[in-house]
mmCIF file of C-alpha atoms in Angstrom:
data_model
loop_
_atom_site.group_PDB
_atom_site.id
_atom_site.type_symbol
_atom_site.label_atom_id
_atom_site.label_comp_id
_atom_site.label_asym_id
_atom_site.label_seq_id
_atom_site.Cartn_x
_atom_site.Cartn_y
_atom_site.Cartn_z
ATOM 1 C CA MET A 1 -122.492 -108.747 -214.751
ATOM 2 C CA LYS A 2 -124.663 -109.405 -211.690
ATOM 3 C CA PHE A 3 -122.988 -112.816 -211.227
ATOM 4 C CA GLN A 4 -119.557 -111.214 -211.352
ATOM 5 C CA LEU A 5 -120.585 -108.596 -208.779
ATOM 6 C CA LEU A 6 -121.802 -111.318 -206.429
ATOM 7 C CA LEU A 7 -118.498 -113.124 -206.778
ATOM 8 C CA GLY A 8 -116.603 -109.928 -206.079
ATOM 9 C CA SER A 9 -118.620 -109.325 -202.932
ATOM 10 C CA LEU A 10 -118.001 -112.868 -201.735
ATOM 11 C CA PHE A 11 -114.288 -112.517 -202.444
ATOM 12 C CA SER A 12 -114.022 -109.358 -200.342
ATOM 13 C CA GLN A 13 -115.870 -111.011 -197.452
ATOM 14 C CA LEU A 14 -113.494 -113.951 -197.465
ATOM 15 C CA LYS A 15 -110.433 -111.661 -197.366
ATOM 16 C CA VAL A 16 -108.525 -114.445 -199.158
ATOM 17 C CA ARG A 17 -108.187 -116.418 -195.942
ATOM 18 C CA HIS A 18 -107.855 -119.509 -198.121
ATOM 19 C CA TRP A 19 -105.697 -118.799 -201.146
ATOM 20 C CA TRP A 20 -107.249 -121.589 -203.230
ATOM 21 C CA ILE A 21 -110.661 -119.855 -203.143
ATOM 22 C CA GLY A 22 -109.065 -116.955 -204.966
ATOM 23 C CA ILE A 23 -107.809 -119.303 -207.650
ATOM 24 C CA PHE A 24 -111.240 -120.785 -208.332
ATOM 25 C CA LEU A 25 -113.042 -117.444 -208.314
ATOM 26 C CA TRP A 26 -110.507 -116.043 -210.748
ATOM 27 C CA MET A 27 -110.971 -119.108 -212.947
ATOM 28 C CA VAL A 28 -114.738 -118.535 -213.054
ATOM 29 C CA LEU A 29 -114.349 -114.849 -213.864
ATOM 30 C CA VAL A 30 -111.973 -115.326 -216.773
ATOM 31 C CA ALA A 31 -113.341 -118.540 -218.314
ATOM 32 C CA PRO A 32 -115.401 -118.128 -221.499
ATOM 33 C CA ALA A 33 -118.927 -119.550 -221.555
ATOM 34 C CA GLN A 34 -117.922 -122.580 -223.654
ATOM 35 C CA ALA A 35 -114.309 -122.970 -222.705
ATOM 36 C CA SER A 36 -112.048 -125.735 -223.909
ATOM 37 C CA ILE A 37 -110.798 -128.051 -221.209
ATOM 38 C CA ILE A 38 -107.933 -126.519 -219.264
ATOM 39 C CA LEU A 39 -105.557 -128.788 -217.376
ATOM 40 C CA ARG A 40 -103.578 -127.636 -214.346
ATOM 41 C CA VAL A 41 -100.234 -129.411 -214.630
ATOM 42 C CA ALA A 42 -97.822 -129.139 -211.696
ATOM 43 C CA ILE A 43 -94.349 -128.628 -213.130
ATOM 44 C CA GLU A 44 -92.697 -127.966 -209.754
ATOM 45 C CA ARG A 45 -93.999 -128.890 -206.312
ATOM 46 C CA GLY A 46 -92.707 -127.816 -202.921
ATOM 47 C CA VAL A 47 -89.660 -125.873 -204.154
ATOM 48 C CA ASN A 48 -88.135 -122.820 -202.488
ATOM 49 C CA GLN A 49 -87.491 -120.996 -205.742
ATOM 50 C CA VAL A 50 -87.871 -121.480 -209.475
ATOM 51 C CA LYS A 51 -87.051 -119.603 -212.676
ATOM 52 C CA VAL A 52 -90.028 -118.303 -214.657
ATOM 53 C CA GLY A 53 -90.428 -116.165 -217.755
ATOM 54 C CA SER A 54 -92.119 -115.756 -221.115
ATOM 55 C CA SER A 55 -91.173 -115.742 -224.804
ATOM 56 C CA THR A 56 -93.243 -112.574 -225.244
ATOM 57 C CA THR A 57 -94.045 -109.699 -222.897
ATOM 58 C CA ALA A 58 -96.064 -111.236 -220.067
ATOM 59 C CA LEU A 59 -98.658 -109.727 -217.751
ATOM 60 C CA VAL A 60 -98.139 -110.392 -214.046
ATOM 61 C CA LYS A 61 -101.372 -110.616 -212.063
ATOM 62 C CA ASP A 62 -102.256 -111.177 -208.420
ATOM 63 C CA SER A 63 -104.895 -113.449 -206.866
ATOM 64 C CA ARG A 64 -107.707 -111.036 -207.774
ATOM 65 C CA GLY A 65 -106.663 -110.806 -211.388
ATOM 66 C CA ARG A 66 -105.253 -107.303 -211.036
ATOM 67 C CA THR A 67 -102.334 -106.563 -213.350
ATOM 68 C CA LEU A 68 -99.268 -105.658 -211.294
ATOM 69 C CA GLY A 69 -96.926 -105.067 -214.217
ATOM 70 C CA GLN A 70 -95.109 -106.843 -217.015
ATOM 71 C CA LEU A 71 -92.174 -109.176 -217.461
ATOM 72 C CA PRO A 72 -90.029 -108.449 -220.515
ATOM 73 C CA ALA A 73 -89.768 -111.110 -223.210
ATOM 74 C CA MET A 74 -86.974 -113.704 -223.157
ATOM 75 C CA SER A 75 -85.866 -112.948 -219.602
ATOM 76 C CA SER A 76 -85.994 -115.255 -216.603
ATOM 77 C CA PHE A 77 -86.824 -114.240 -213.057
ATOM 78 C CA GLU A 78 -86.593 -116.080 -209.745
ATOM 79 C CA ALA A 79 -89.889 -116.691 -208.000
ATOM 80 C CA GLN A 80 -89.152 -117.242 -204.312
ATOM 81 C CA SER A 81 -91.153 -118.506 -201.379
ATOM 82 C CA ILE A 82 -91.590 -115.901 -198.629
ATOM 83 C CA PRO A 83 -93.721 -115.924 -195.455
ATOM 84 C CA GLY A 84 -97.332 -115.591 -196.543
ATOM 85 C CA GLY A 85 -96.767 -115.677 -200.274
ATOM 86 C CA VAL A 86 -94.405 -115.318 -203.219
ATOM 87 C CA ALA A 87 -91.772 -112.783 -204.263
ATOM 88 C CA LEU A 88 -91.254 -112.195 -207.996
ATOM 89 C CA ASN A 89 -89.088 -109.431 -209.440
ATOM 90 C CA ARG A 90 -90.123 -106.310 -207.490
ATOM 91 C CA TRP A 91 -93.520 -107.660 -206.386
ATOM 92 C CA GLN A 92 -94.803 -109.652 -203.452
ATOM 93 C CA SER A 93 -98.215 -111.308 -203.451
ATOM 94 C CA GLY A 94 -100.207 -114.256 -202.158
ATOM 95 C CA LEU A 95 -99.731 -115.805 -205.600
ATOM 96 C CA PHE A 96 -98.815 -114.780 -209.134
ATOM 97 C CA TRP A 97 -100.194 -115.408 -212.606
ATOM 98 C CA ILE A 98 -97.797 -115.043 -215.543
ATOM 99 C CA GLU A 99 -99.739 -114.627 -218.783
ATOM 100 C CA PRO A 100 -97.869 -114.251 -222.101
ATOM 101 C CA THR A 101 -99.196 -111.846 -224.702
ATOM 102 C CA ASN A 102 -99.570 -112.703 -228.408
ATOM 103 C CA LYS A 103 -99.718 -116.481 -227.846
ATOM 104 C CA GLY A 104 -96.258 -116.619 -226.318
ATOM 105 C CA PHE A 105 -94.808 -119.524 -224.333
ATOM 106 C CA VAL A 106 -94.046 -119.572 -220.615
ATOM 107 C CA TYR A 107 -90.719 -120.620 -219.128
ATOM 108 C CA ILE A 108 -90.664 -122.802 -216.014
ATOM 109 C CA GLY A 109 -87.432 -124.194 -214.576
ATOM 110 C CA ASP A 110 -85.556 -125.062 -217.749
ATOM 111 C CA ARG A 111 -88.323 -125.663 -220.323
ATOM 112 C CA TRP A 112 -90.862 -123.780 -222.439
ATOM 113 C CA TYR A 113 -94.573 -124.543 -222.184
ATOM 114 C CA ARG A 114 -97.818 -123.417 -223.766
ATOM 115 C CA GLY A 115 -100.507 -121.720 -221.692
ATOM 116 C CA ARG A 116 -99.909 -119.621 -218.590
ATOM 117 C CA THR A 117 -98.203 -120.047 -215.234
ATOM 118 C CA LEU A 118 -99.543 -119.955 -211.698
ATOM 119 C CA VAL A 119 -96.997 -119.631 -208.867
ATOM 120 C CA LEU A 120 -98.466 -120.147 -205.416
ATOM 121 C CA PRO A 121 -97.339 -121.045 -201.888
ATOM 122 C CA THR A 122 -98.054 -124.304 -200.119
ATOM 123 C CA ASP A 123 -96.999 -125.617 -196.718
ATOM 124 C CA LYS A 124 -93.968 -127.201 -198.442
ATOM 125 C CA GLY A 125 -92.791 -124.228 -200.519
ATOM 126 C CA LEU A 126 -93.948 -123.200 -203.994
ATOM 127 C CA ASP A 127 -96.080 -125.050 -206.501
ATOM 128 C CA VAL A 128 -95.616 -123.897 -210.100
ATOM 129 C CA VAL A 129 -98.571 -124.930 -212.218
ATOM 130 C CA ASN A 130 -98.957 -124.719 -215.979
ATOM 131 C CA TRP A 131 -102.559 -124.001 -217.004
ATOM 132 C CA VAL A 132 -102.783 -125.372 -220.531
ATOM 133 C CA ASP A 133 -105.429 -126.420 -223.042
ATOM 134 C CA LEU A 134 -105.911 -130.200 -223.066
ATOM 135 C CA GLU A 135 -105.160 -130.589 -226.783
ATOM 136 C CA GLU A 136 -102.027 -128.442 -226.552
ATOM 137 C CA TYR A 137 -100.914 -130.460 -223.526
ATOM 138 C CA LEU A 138 -101.164 -133.564 -225.700
ATOM 139 C CA TYR A 139 -98.797 -132.064 -228.305
ATOM 140 C CA SER A 140 -96.053 -132.464 -225.720
ATOM 141 C CA VAL A 141 -97.230 -135.736 -224.168
ATOM 142 C CA ILE A 142 -97.444 -137.682 -227.432
ATOM 143 C CA GLY A 143 -93.993 -136.457 -228.447
ATOM 144 C CA GLY A 144 -92.621 -137.651 -225.119
ATOM 145 C CA GLU A 145 -94.399 -141.004 -225.117
ATOM 146 C CA MET A 146 -93.790 -142.023 -228.759
ATOM 147 C CA ASP A 147 -91.278 -141.329 -231.507
ATOM 148 C CA SER A 148 -92.866 -138.819 -233.903
ATOM 149 C CA ARG A 149 -91.488 -140.873 -236.824
ATOM 150 C CA TRP A 150 -93.738 -143.797 -235.926
ATOM 151 C CA PRO A 151 -96.790 -144.632 -238.079
ATOM 152 C CA GLN A 152 -99.548 -142.060 -237.849
ATOM 153 C CA GLU A 153 -102.119 -144.675 -236.756
ATOM 154 C CA ALA A 154 -99.968 -145.584 -233.749
ATOM 155 C CA LEU A 155 -99.632 -141.885 -232.869
ATOM 156 C CA LYS A 156 -103.419 -141.443 -233.134
ATOM 157 C CA ALA A 157 -103.989 -144.409 -230.817
ATOM 158 C CA GLN A 158 -101.534 -142.881 -228.344
ATOM 159 C CA ALA A 159 -103.272 -139.495 -228.590
ATOM 160 C CA ILE A 160 -106.652 -140.976 -227.672
ATOM 161 C CA ALA A 161 -105.179 -143.131 -224.901
ATOM 162 C CA ALA A 162 -103.242 -140.173 -223.451
ATOM 163 C CA ARG A 163 -106.237 -137.814 -223.631
ATOM 164 C CA THR A 164 -108.380 -140.407 -221.866
ATOM 165 C CA TYR A 165 -105.710 -141.065 -219.244
ATOM 166 C CA ALA A 166 -105.293 -137.345 -218.514
ATOM 167 C CA LEU A 167 -109.020 -136.839 -217.949
ATOM 168 C CA TYR A 168 -109.277 -139.974 -215.807
ATOM 169 C CA LYS A 169 -106.441 -138.721 -213.591
ATOM 170 C CA ARG A 170 -107.952 -135.235 -213.545
ATOM 171 C CA ARG A 171 -111.176 -136.712 -212.191
ATOM 172 C CA GLU A 172 -109.190 -138.574 -209.499
ATOM 173 C CA GLN A 173 -107.654 -135.223 -208.455
ATOM 174 C CA ARG A 174 -110.911 -133.252 -208.620
ATOM 175 C CA ASN A 175 -110.693 -132.191 -204.988
ATOM 176 C CA HIS A 176 -107.087 -131.000 -205.194
ATOM 177 C CA PRO A 177 -106.980 -127.207 -204.825
ATOM 178 C CA THR A 178 -103.973 -126.468 -207.032
ATOM 179 C CA TYR A 179 -103.364 -129.035 -209.778
ATOM 180 C CA ASP A 180 -104.935 -131.858 -211.807
ATOM 181 C CA LEU A 181 -101.814 -133.684 -212.985
ATOM 182 C CA GLY A 182 -98.081 -133.852 -212.506
ATOM 183 C CA ALA A 183 -95.497 -133.900 -215.284
ATOM 184 C CA THR A 184 -93.606 -137.130 -214.559
ATOM 185 C CA PRO A 185 -94.288 -140.651 -215.893
ATOM 186 C CA ASP A 186 -94.209 -142.411 -212.529
ATOM 187 C CA ARG A 187 -97.838 -141.497 -211.875
ATOM 188 C CA TRP A 188 -98.819 -139.220 -214.731
ATOM 189 C CA GLN A 189 -97.511 -138.891 -218.311
ATOM 190 C CA ILE A 190 -94.319 -137.495 -219.823
ATOM 191 C CA TYR A 191 -94.835 -133.739 -220.221
ATOM 192 C CA GLN A 192 -91.761 -131.777 -221.256
ATOM 193 C CA GLY A 193 -93.154 -128.719 -222.982
ATOM 194 C CA VAL A 194 -92.910 -127.555 -226.566
ATOM 195 C CA ALA A 195 -89.534 -129.224 -227.199
ATOM 196 C CA LYS A 196 -91.329 -132.526 -227.866
ATOM 197 C CA GLU A 197 -93.764 -131.120 -230.425
ATOM 198 C CA SER A 198 -93.632 -131.898 -234.171
ATOM 199 C CA PRO A 199 -95.903 -131.734 -237.261
ATOM 200 C CA ALA A 200 -96.630 -135.469 -237.066
ATOM 201 C CA ILE A 201 -97.745 -135.076 -233.457
ATOM 202 C CA TYR A 202 -99.985 -132.102 -234.327
ATOM 203 C CA ALA A 203 -101.647 -134.229 -237.019
ATOM 204 C CA ALA A 204 -102.290 -137.142 -234.658
ATOM 205 C CA VAL A 205 -103.759 -134.958 -231.915
ATOM 206 C CA ASP A 206 -105.776 -132.681 -234.198
ATOM 207 C CA SER A 207 -107.309 -135.569 -236.167
ATOM 208 C CA THR A 208 -108.578 -137.171 -232.928
ATOM 209 C CA VAL A 209 -109.473 -133.946 -231.113
ATOM 210 C CA GLY A 210 -111.914 -134.371 -228.250
ATOM 211 C CA LYS A 211 -112.141 -138.170 -228.514
ATOM 212 C CA VAL A 212 -111.821 -140.394 -225.430
ATOM 213 C CA LEU A 213 -112.436 -144.021 -224.501
ATOM 214 C CA THR A 214 -115.364 -144.902 -222.257
ATOM 215 C CA HIS A 215 -116.831 -148.053 -220.724
ATOM 216 C CA ASN A 216 -120.429 -147.964 -219.471
ATOM 217 C CA ASN A 217 -120.398 -144.213 -220.160
ATOM 218 C CA GLN A 218 -117.400 -143.660 -217.879
ATOM 219 C CA ILE A 219 -113.926 -142.532 -218.949
ATOM 220 C CA ILE A 220 -111.561 -145.476 -218.567
ATOM 221 C CA LEU A 221 -108.175 -145.827 -216.930
ATOM 222 C CA SER A 222 -106.396 -146.122 -220.279
ATOM 223 C CA ALA A 223 -103.089 -147.480 -218.987
ATOM 224 C CA PHE A 224 -100.274 -147.987 -221.487
ATOM 225 C CA HIS A 225 -96.676 -149.148 -221.384
ATOM 226 C CA ALA A 226 -93.656 -149.543 -223.644
ATOM 227 C CA CYS A 227 -93.910 -153.291 -224.327
ATOM 228 C CA SER A 228 -95.206 -156.447 -222.680
ATOM 229 C CA GLY A 229 -92.937 -159.054 -224.220
ATOM 230 C CA GLY A 230 -95.674 -161.019 -225.959
ATOM 231 C CA HIS A 231 -98.771 -160.782 -223.753
ATOM 232 C CA THR A 232 -100.350 -158.047 -221.645
ATOM 233 C CA GLU A 233 -101.699 -158.679 -218.142
ATOM 234 C CA ASN A 234 -105.051 -158.612 -216.366
ATOM 235 C CA VAL A 235 -105.180 -155.531 -214.185
ATOM 236 C CA GLU A 236 -106.019 -157.388 -210.966
ATOM 237 C CA ASP A 237 -102.734 -159.289 -211.217
ATOM 238 C CA VAL A 238 -100.815 -156.000 -211.117
ATOM 239 C CA TRP A 239 -102.928 -153.398 -209.297
ATOM 240 C CA GLY A 240 -105.300 -155.706 -207.424
ATOM 241 C CA LYS A 241 -108.645 -154.309 -208.648
ATOM 242 C CA ARG A 242 -110.446 -155.923 -211.577
ATOM 243 C CA LEU A 243 -111.536 -153.678 -214.471
ATOM 244 C CA ALA A 244 -113.572 -155.152 -217.311
ATOM 245 C CA TYR A 245 -111.668 -153.310 -220.040
ATOM 246 C CA LEU A 246 -108.077 -153.985 -218.879
ATOM 247 C CA ARG A 247 -107.865 -157.640 -219.825
ATOM 248 C CA ALA A 248 -104.832 -159.643 -220.893
ATOM 249 C CA VAL A 249 -104.433 -159.948 -224.680
ATOM 250 C CA GLN A 250 -101.870 -161.296 -227.104
ATOM 251 C CA ASP A 251 -99.248 -158.693 -227.943
ATOM 252 C CA TYR A 252 -97.100 -157.980 -230.989
ATOM 253 C CA ASP A 253 -93.863 -156.664 -229.536
ATOM 254 C CA GLN A 254 -91.702 -159.784 -229.244
ATOM 255 C CA ASN A 255 -89.212 -158.503 -231.830
ATOM 256 C CA ILE A 256 -88.286 -155.404 -229.785
ATOM 257 C CA SER A 257 -84.871 -155.492 -228.145
ATOM 258 C CA ALA A 258 -86.002 -153.202 -225.304
ATOM 259 C CA CYS A 259 -88.460 -155.942 -224.292
ATOM 260 C CA ASN A 260 -85.607 -158.324 -223.452
ATOM 261 C CA TRP A 261 -83.514 -157.431 -220.448
ATOM 262 C CA VAL A 262 -81.070 -158.809 -217.910
ATOM 263 C CA GLN A 263 -80.383 -157.160 -214.563
ATOM 264 C CA THR A 264 -77.848 -158.357 -211.981
ATOM 265 C CA PHE A 265 -77.953 -157.479 -208.282
ATOM 266 C CA SER A 266 -75.474 -158.202 -205.540
ATOM 267 C CA PRO A 267 -76.999 -159.063 -202.135
ATOM 268 C CA ASP A 268 -75.830 -155.658 -200.892
ATOM 269 C CA GLU A 269 -77.680 -153.898 -203.715
ATOM 270 C CA ILE A 270 -80.895 -155.694 -202.821
ATOM 271 C CA SER A 271 -80.382 -154.798 -199.148
ATOM 272 C CA SER A 272 -80.067 -151.120 -200.071
ATOM 273 C CA LYS A 273 -83.458 -151.242 -201.828
ATOM 274 C CA ILE A 274 -85.283 -153.446 -199.300
ATOM 275 C CA SER A 275 -84.633 -152.181 -195.782
ATOM 276 C CA GLY A 276 -85.345 -153.750 -192.427
ATOM 277 C CA ILE A 277 -84.502 -157.399 -193.106
ATOM 278 C CA GLY A 278 -80.705 -157.321 -192.994
ATOM 279 C CA ASN A 279 -78.337 -158.950 -195.462
ATOM 280 C CA ILE A 280 -80.192 -160.675 -198.299
ATOM 281 C CA LYS A 281 -79.941 -164.451 -198.498
ATOM 282 C CA ASP A 282 -82.508 -165.336 -201.180
ATOM 283 C CA MET A 283 -85.230 -164.075 -203.553
ATOM 284 C CA ILE A 284 -88.094 -166.473 -204.254
ATOM 285 C CA PRO A 285 -91.091 -165.873 -206.581
ATOM 286 C CA GLN A 286 -94.173 -167.050 -204.682
ATOM 287 C CA ALA A 287 -97.005 -166.370 -207.131
ATOM 288 C CA PHE A 288 -97.288 -165.829 -210.875
ATOM 289 C CA SER A 289 -99.891 -164.377 -213.216
ATOM 290 C CA PRO A 290 -101.291 -166.683 -215.937
ATOM 291 C CA PHE A 291 -98.633 -165.196 -218.231
ATOM 292 C CA ARG A 292 -95.679 -165.816 -215.897
ATOM 293 C CA SER A 293 -95.280 -162.377 -214.416
ATOM 294 C CA VAL A 294 -94.251 -162.380 -210.759
ATOM 295 C CA LYS A 295 -97.215 -161.377 -208.578
ATOM 296 C CA ALA A 296 -95.456 -161.969 -205.248
ATOM 297 C CA LEU A 297 -91.717 -162.010 -204.556
ATOM 298 C CA LYS A 298 -90.397 -163.211 -201.195
ATOM 299 C CA ILE A 299 -87.103 -161.632 -200.152
ATOM 300 C CA VAL A 300 -85.317 -163.467 -197.359
ATOM 301 C CA GLY A 301 -82.849 -161.614 -195.145
ATOM 302 C CA GLU A 302 -80.797 -162.553 -192.112
ATOM 303 C CA GLN A 303 -83.169 -160.554 -189.903
ATOM 304 C CA GLY A 304 -86.501 -161.393 -191.504
ATOM 305 C CA THR A 305 -88.450 -161.575 -194.747
ATOM 306 C CA ARG A 306 -90.505 -159.243 -196.873
ATOM 307 C CA VAL A 307 -92.994 -160.073 -199.617
ATOM 308 C CA LEU A 308 -93.383 -157.630 -202.506
ATOM 309 C CA ARG A 309 -96.714 -157.824 -204.314
ATOM 310 C CA GLY A 310 -98.068 -156.624 -207.645
ATOM 311 C CA GLU A 311 -96.561 -153.454 -209.015
ATOM 312 C CA GLU A 312 -94.333 -153.138 -205.949
ATOM 313 C CA VAL A 313 -92.213 -156.002 -207.327
ATOM 314 C CA ARG A 314 -91.155 -153.781 -210.222
ATOM 315 C CA THR A 315 -90.983 -150.399 -208.521
ATOM 316 C CA ALA A 316 -89.146 -151.426 -205.348
ATOM 317 C CA LEU A 317 -86.320 -153.047 -207.311
ATOM 318 C CA LYS A 318 -86.518 -150.598 -210.254
ATOM 319 C CA LEU A 319 -87.017 -153.395 -212.800
ATOM 320 C CA ARG A 320 -88.217 -152.986 -216.356
ATOM 321 C CA SER A 321 -91.049 -155.444 -215.771
ATOM 322 C CA THR A 322 -92.290 -158.207 -213.458
ATOM 323 C CA ARG A 323 -91.973 -160.978 -216.051
ATOM 324 C CA PHE A 324 -88.614 -162.509 -215.142
ATOM 325 C CA ASN A 325 -86.720 -165.576 -213.950
ATOM 326 C CA ILE A 326 -84.103 -165.543 -211.167
ATOM 327 C CA THR A 327 -80.833 -167.469 -211.149
ATOM 328 C CA ARG A 328 -77.794 -167.218 -208.877
ATOM 329 C CA GLY A 329 -74.408 -166.392 -210.307
ATOM 330 C CA THR A 330 -71.218 -168.090 -209.201
ATOM 331 C CA ASN A 331 -70.351 -164.998 -207.147
ATOM 332 C CA GLY A 332 -73.662 -165.091 -205.276
ATOM 333 C CA ASN A 333 -75.306 -162.351 -207.318
ATOM 334 C CA PHE A 334 -78.957 -162.554 -208.341
ATOM 335 C CA VAL A 335 -79.434 -162.562 -212.128
ATOM 336 C CA LEU A 336 -82.889 -161.543 -213.345
ATOM 337 C CA GLN A 337 -83.682 -162.247 -216.996
ATOM 338 C CA GLY A 338 -86.919 -160.695 -218.150
ATOM 339 C CA LEU A 339 -89.369 -159.654 -220.845
ATOM 340 C CA GLY A 340 -91.318 -156.427 -221.156
ATOM 341 C CA PHE A 341 -90.930 -152.776 -220.208
ATOM 342 C CA GLY A 342 -93.540 -151.282 -217.896
ATOM 343 C CA HIS A 343 -96.515 -152.599 -215.959
ATOM 344 C CA GLY A 344 -97.873 -154.617 -218.894
ATOM 345 C CA LEU A 345 -101.418 -153.195 -218.714
ATOM 346 C CA GLY A 346 -103.483 -151.790 -221.562
ATOM 347 C CA MET A 347 -101.807 -150.648 -224.761
ATOM 348 C CA SER A 348 -98.284 -151.718 -225.589
ATOM 349 C CA GLN A 349 -96.687 -148.831 -227.466
ATOM 350 C CA TRP A 350 -94.354 -151.101 -229.408
ATOM 351 C CA GLY A 351 -97.281 -153.411 -230.060
ATOM 352 C CA ALA A 352 -99.217 -150.448 -231.470
ATOM 353 C CA TYR A 353 -96.216 -149.616 -233.645
ATOM 354 C CA ASN A 354 -96.089 -153.128 -235.100
ATOM 355 C CA LEU A 355 -99.855 -153.336 -235.579
ATOM 356 C CA ALA A 356 -99.856 -150.000 -237.425
ATOM 357 C CA ARG A 357 -97.030 -151.195 -239.669
ATOM 358 C CA GLN A 358 -99.124 -154.266 -240.463
ATOM 359 C CA GLY A 359 -102.036 -152.059 -241.589
ATOM 360 C CA ALA A 360 -104.188 -151.738 -238.463
ATOM 361 C CA ASN A 361 -105.807 -148.353 -237.910
ATOM 362 C CA HIS A 362 -105.936 -146.543 -234.592
ATOM 363 C CA LEU A 363 -109.430 -147.771 -233.726
ATOM 364 C CA GLN A 364 -108.420 -151.375 -234.309
ATOM 365 C CA ILE A 365 -105.337 -150.887 -232.149
ATOM 366 C CA LEU A 366 -107.336 -149.379 -229.302
ATOM 367 C CA GLY A 367 -110.059 -152.002 -229.592
ATOM 368 C CA HIS A 368 -107.459 -154.742 -229.260
ATOM 369 C CA TYR A 369 -105.863 -153.425 -226.079
ATOM 370 C CA TYR A 370 -108.975 -152.025 -224.316
ATOM 371 C CA GLN A 371 -111.852 -154.487 -224.257
ATOM 372 C CA GLY A 372 -115.467 -153.402 -224.794
ATOM 373 C CA VAL A 373 -114.787 -149.667 -224.912
ATOM 374 C CA THR A 374 -116.513 -146.927 -226.892
ATOM 375 C CA LEU A 375 -114.963 -143.924 -228.650
ATOM 376 C CA THR A 376 -116.793 -140.925 -227.215
ATOM 377 C CA PRO A 377 -116.583 -137.156 -227.798
ATOM 378 C CA ILE A 378 -115.792 -135.021 -224.772
ATOM 379 C CA LYS A 379 -118.605 -132.871 -223.497
ATOM 380 C CA THR A 380 -117.110 -129.494 -222.555
ATOM 381 C CA LYS A 381 -120.262 -127.697 -221.415
#
């Protein structure tokens, strides 16, 4: 009680001059002594307005945790950015918490999520953040990243990899005042709420609860991708920095049609993606990884050249992978024929699928794709 009184005194002195201080004080006041890990997942960032709601009656609270009123079940309301805060229904405040009663779900944008919702202003508009238990977050992520009909051992491997990845990214964001993760796969993981949940996913997450991968007692960057096309890559050939556990290994996904692709670009299409060098005349691979992925791609234009390196080769041109050959069509188009889907680092999801079908368990799968790692329980204290 004394600790809570001290916090309350500090809060009144600060007069909420910095809204994020209110968030952290409120988190301390409401967190149980041995809380499970709560992730702050940004569902919307920098928007002017967003629909929010709850599947059950929800309490609406302000930055001090005071209950302002209730939102009725199964109704949506527009949260809007206003000078100095947020407007929601008939209330205005520096920020709002929406907390469902009776284990209800929250509604954000056009999807249902577990946990509770924080709506708060930033210099770009509103951030809408889903505060959710780590294991419940994974119910959605695994369903988005893998088909729930896949072998259970592949789903377990994905659950451990995704849990590890989430906590690694959370640590990277530890100084961010409002969120730990986003909800999109470009930088984070696929997180689409309860629609992706299923009994098979619950089983995979629950049977691996609290387990992560570590190397030298540190949580690893457990990268994963759809398929490599026969061999994964060393991390320094893609992201530049060497990591002892992200080493190239033989893969088992050669039979997957999604790993074989052909993409054709006209010179104008390349010009629209690579600005500042004029009309495109040629594309020339300049460096390859040991497994024939393009590490550097020189693009020659009428007004200059540009060299794409590492992951930029794939993202700038929106390719499935960087393992490709280039030929010129009779009409002058560039024809790229490639293997793989994703950055090619860490676990291949289709490789995990095939290994599980061949009898490998989830620990064997993870040990194949992440070198020299240890399975470690999370410490929540």
